[in-house]
């Protein structure tokens, strides 16, 4: 079975940290772009971070300086660690995979297009309490 499995969500107090894990099952991350995305209550989906197929990592404006994207190829897992969490970071978090594109905006979630489907994880809840 091919899927992406998230773990590491939960409730954190403001100022705290957490690390989300996204593990690929049935396929490898090699050759694809990988993205982290979230949806806060009442808001549109928001891109957080992208790791390009060439290894380049970029961050969205809302998490820049507070987030770190890392990967463990041996475990077929990528991570998003976030520090100094704020109540505005509350939401459903997702990871996604799509074949590499020439350019990406880390503030935007991956969008499917003909010949370039997006593989999504299920969402995981992160709640940051004040």
PDB file of C-alpha atoms in Angstrom:
ATOM      1  CA  UNK A   1       0.000   0.000   0.000  1.00  0.00           C
ATOM      2  CA  UNK A   2       1.284   3.438  -0.938  1.00  0.00           C
ATOM      3  CA  UNK A   3       0.696   6.180   1.567  1.00  0.00           C
ATOM      4  CA  UNK A   4       2.145   8.916   3.766  1.00  0.00           C
ATOM      5  CA  UNK A   5       1.745   8.564   7.505  1.00  0.00           C
ATOM      6  CA  UNK A   6       1.998  11.511   9.883  1.00  0.00           C
ATOM      7  CA  UNK A   7       2.830  11.444  13.544  1.00  0.00           C
ATOM      8  CA  UNK A   8       3.876  13.881  16.240  1.00  0.00           C
ATOM      9  CA  UNK A   9       0.897  16.172  16.492  1.00  0.00           C
ATOM     10  CA  UNK A  10      -0.852  17.076  19.689  1.00  0.00           C
ATOM     11  CA  UNK A  11      -1.287  19.953  22.094  1.00  0.00           C
ATOM     12  CA  UNK A  12       1.570  22.252  22.979  1.00  0.00           C
ATOM     13  CA  UNK A  13       1.768  25.407  25.018  1.00  0.00           C
ATOM     14  CA  UNK A  14       2.733  28.643  23.320  1.00  0.00           C
ATOM     15  CA  UNK A  15       6.481  28.987  23.158  1.00  0.00           C
ATOM     16  CA  UNK A  16       6.956  25.236  23.012  1.00  0.00           C
ATOM     17  CA  UNK A  17       8.194  22.973  20.257  1.00  0.00           C
ATOM     18  CA  UNK A  18       7.104  19.901  18.390  1.00  0.00           C
ATOM     19  CA  UNK A  19       8.355  17.687  15.604  1.00  0.00           C
ATOM     20  CA  UNK A  20       6.084  16.212  12.986  1.00  0.00           C
ATOM     21  CA  UNK A  21       7.145  13.089  11.141  1.00  0.00           C
ATOM     22  CA  UNK A  22       5.979  11.998   7.698  1.00  0.00           C
ATOM     23  CA  UNK A  23       6.845   8.445   6.692  1.00  0.00           C
ATOM     24  CA  UNK A  24       6.418   7.139   3.184  1.00  0.00           C
ATOM     25  CA  UNK A  25       5.123   3.606   2.829  1.00  0.00           C
ATOM     26  CA  UNK A  26       5.291   1.690  -0.426  1.00  0.00           C
ATOM     27  CA  UNK A  27       7.458   4.237  -2.213  1.00  0.00           C
ATOM     28  CA  UNK A  28      10.580   6.316  -1.683  1.00  0.00           C
ATOM     29  CA  UNK A  29      10.864  10.077  -1.532  1.00  0.00           C
ATOM     30  CA  UNK A  30      13.702  10.101  -4.061  1.00  0.00           C
ATOM     31  CA  UNK A  31      13.122  12.252  -7.098  1.00  0.00           C
ATOM     32  CA  UNK A  32      10.149  14.176  -5.749  1.00  0.00           C
ATOM     33  CA  UNK A  33       9.494  17.465  -4.048  1.00  0.00           C
ATOM     34  CA  UNK A  34       8.129  17.140  -0.505  1.00  0.00           C
ATOM     35  CA  UNK A  35       5.977  19.743   1.159  1.00  0.00           C
ATOM     36  CA  UNK A  36       4.460  20.587   4.511  1.00  0.00           C
ATOM     37  CA  UNK A  37       1.140  22.370   4.573  1.00  0.00           C
ATOM     38  CA  UNK A  38      -1.518  23.267   7.122  1.00  0.00           C
ATOM     39  CA  UNK A  39      -5.042  24.526   7.411  1.00  0.00           C
ATOM     40  CA  UNK A  40      -5.919  26.690  10.369  1.00  0.00           C
ATOM     41  CA  UNK A  41      -9.551  26.919  11.454  1.00  0.00           C
ATOM     42  CA  UNK A  42     -11.426  29.261   9.134  1.00  0.00           C
ATOM     43  CA  UNK A  43      -8.432  29.776   6.883  1.00  0.00           C
ATOM     44  CA  UNK A  44      -7.224  28.518   3.525  1.00  0.00           C
ATOM     45  CA  UNK A  45      -4.475  25.968   3.193  1.00  0.00           C
ATOM     46  CA  UNK A  46      -1.051  27.471   3.803  1.00  0.00           C
ATOM     47  CA  UNK A  47       2.318  26.210   2.670  1.00  0.00           C
ATOM     48  CA  UNK A  48       4.982  25.867   5.368  1.00  0.00           C
ATOM     49  CA  UNK A  49       8.084  24.292   3.921  1.00  0.00           C
ATOM     50  CA  UNK A  50       9.345  22.501   0.831  1.00  0.00           C
ATOM     51  CA  UNK A  51      12.281  20.227   0.180  1.00  0.00           C
ATOM     52  CA  UNK A  52      13.045  20.131  -3.513  1.00  0.00           C
ATOM     53  CA  UNK A  53      14.309  17.068  -5.306  1.00  0.00           C
ATOM     54  CA  UNK A  54      17.723  18.746  -5.501  1.00  0.00           C
ATOM     55  CA  UNK A  55      17.811  19.081  -1.710  1.00  0.00           C
ATOM     56  CA  UNK A  56      16.961  22.774  -1.556  1.00  0.00           C
ATOM     57  CA  UNK A  57      14.774  23.659   1.416  1.00  0.00           C
ATOM     58  CA  UNK A  58      12.606  26.743   1.699  1.00  0.00           C
ATOM     59  CA  UNK A  59      10.151  28.021   4.280  1.00  0.00           C
ATOM     60  CA  UNK A  60       6.919  29.921   4.204  1.00  0.00           C
ATOM     61  CA  UNK A  61       6.762  33.365   5.730  1.00  0.00           C
ATOM     62  CA  UNK A  62       4.648  32.231   8.686  1.00  0.00           C
ATOM     63  CA  UNK A  63       7.249  29.757   9.966  1.00  0.00           C
ATOM     64  CA  UNK A  64      10.526  31.128   8.625  1.00  0.00           C
ATOM     65  CA  UNK A  65      13.077  31.192  11.431  1.00  0.00           C
ATOM     66  CA  UNK A  66      10.977  28.863  13.579  1.00  0.00           C
ATOM     67  CA  UNK A  67      10.874  25.701  11.499  1.00  0.00           C
ATOM     68  CA  UNK A  68      13.411  23.130  10.333  1.00  0.00           C
ATOM     69  CA  UNK A  69      12.811  20.583   7.586  1.00  0.00           C
ATOM     70  CA  UNK A  70      14.969  17.482   7.850  1.00  0.00           C
ATOM     71  CA  UNK A  71      15.026  14.009   6.373  1.00  0.00           C
ATOM     72  CA  UNK A  72      16.180  10.515   7.240  1.00  0.00           C
ATOM     73  CA  UNK A  73      16.416   8.570   4.000  1.00  0.00           C
ATOM     74  CA  UNK A  74      17.141   5.344   5.880  1.00  0.00           C
ATOM     75  CA  UNK A  75      13.755   5.600   7.556  1.00  0.00           C
ATOM     76  CA  UNK A  76      12.041   7.051   4.471  1.00  0.00           C
ATOM     77  CA  UNK A  77      10.860   9.816   6.769  1.00  0.00           C
ATOM     78  CA  UNK A  78      10.893  13.582   6.704  1.00  0.00           C
ATOM     79  CA  UNK A  79      10.406  15.875   9.644  1.00  0.00           C
ATOM     80  CA  UNK A  80       9.191  19.364  10.350  1.00  0.00           C
ATOM     81  CA  UNK A  81      10.353  20.727  13.664  1.00  0.00           C
ATOM     82  CA  UNK A  82       8.739  23.917  14.837  1.00  0.00           C
ATOM     83  CA  UNK A  83       9.862  26.093  17.721  1.00  0.00           C
ATOM     84  CA  UNK A  84       8.411  29.076  19.539  1.00  0.00           C
ATOM     85  CA  UNK A  85       4.935  27.887  18.682  1.00  0.00           C
ATOM     86  CA  UNK A  86       2.072  30.368  18.699  1.00  0.00           C
ATOM     87  CA  UNK A  87      -1.688  29.892  18.977  1.00  0.00           C
ATOM     88  CA  UNK A  88      -1.859  30.867  15.276  1.00  0.00           C
ATOM     89  CA  UNK A  89       0.037  27.668  14.501  1.00  0.00           C
ATOM     90  CA  UNK A  90      -3.028  25.682  15.508  1.00  0.00           C
ATOM     91  CA  UNK A  91      -4.451  23.646  12.666  1.00  0.00           C
ATOM     92  CA  UNK A  92      -4.415  20.461  10.655  1.00  0.00           C
ATOM     93  CA  UNK A  93      -0.997  19.641   9.255  1.00  0.00           C
ATOM     94  CA  UNK A  94      -0.217  17.605   6.165  1.00  0.00           C
ATOM     95  CA  UNK A  95       2.748  16.425   4.193  1.00  0.00           C
ATOM     96  CA  UNK A  96       2.621  15.921   0.454  1.00  0.00           C
ATOM     97  CA  UNK A  97       4.719  14.650  -2.397  1.00  0.00           C
ATOM     98  CA  UNK A  98       4.734  15.657  -6.038  1.00  0.00           C
ATOM     99  CA  UNK A  99       7.137  15.235  -8.907  1.00  0.00           C
ATOM    100  CA  UNK A 100       9.632  18.059  -9.015  1.00  0.00           C
ATOM    101  CA  UNK A 101       8.754  21.396 -10.564  1.00  0.00           C
ATOM    102  CA  UNK A 102      11.141  24.072 -11.815  1.00  0.00           C
ATOM    103  CA  UNK A 103      10.049  26.519  -9.141  1.00  0.00           C
ATOM    104  CA  UNK A 104       7.984  26.427  -5.977  1.00  0.00           C
ATOM    105  CA  UNK A 105       6.459  28.970  -3.632  1.00  0.00           C
ATOM    106  CA  UNK A 106       6.834  27.632  -0.071  1.00  0.00           C
ATOM    107  CA  UNK A 107       3.827  29.719   1.000  1.00  0.00           C
ATOM    108  CA  UNK A 108       1.606  27.593  -1.211  1.00  0.00           C
ATOM    109  CA  UNK A 109       0.571  23.978  -0.824  1.00  0.00           C
ATOM    110  CA  UNK A 110       1.157  21.591  -3.711  1.00  0.00           C
ATOM    111  CA  UNK A 111      -1.574  21.625  -6.343  1.00  0.00           C
ATOM    112  CA  UNK A 112      -2.330  18.715  -8.593  1.00  0.00           C
ATOM    113  CA  UNK A 113      -2.193  19.099 -12.336  1.00  0.00           C
ATOM    114  CA  UNK A 114      -2.444  16.725 -15.304  1.00  0.00           C
ATOM    115  CA  UNK A 115       0.443  14.321 -15.142  1.00  0.00           C
ATOM    116  CA  UNK A 116       1.539  15.642 -11.746  1.00  0.00           C
ATOM    117  CA  UNK A 117      -0.762  14.299  -9.077  1.00  0.00           C
ATOM    118  CA  UNK A 118      -0.135  15.144  -5.449  1.00  0.00           C
ATOM    119  CA  UNK A 119       0.107  12.402  -2.874  1.00  0.00           C
ATOM    120  CA  UNK A 120      -1.229  13.626   0.492  1.00  0.00           C
ATOM    121  CA  UNK A 121      -0.993  12.354   3.988  1.00  0.00           C
ATOM    122  CA  UNK A 122      -3.969  12.454   6.260  1.00  0.00           C
ATOM    123  CA  UNK A 123      -4.120  15.522   8.451  1.00  0.00           C
ATOM    124  CA  UNK A 124      -2.784  15.631  11.978  1.00  0.00           C
ATOM    125  CA  UNK A 125      -4.001  18.102  14.558  1.00  0.00           C
ATOM    126  CA  UNK A 126      -1.655  20.544  16.228  1.00  0.00           C
ATOM    127  CA  UNK A 127      -3.126  22.730  18.947  1.00  0.00           C
ATOM    128  CA  UNK A 128      -1.121  25.509  20.542  1.00  0.00           C
ATOM    129  CA  UNK A 129      -2.616  26.844  23.729  1.00  0.00           C
ATOM    130  CA  UNK A 130      -1.931  30.328  25.025  1.00  0.00           C
TER     131      UNK A 130
END
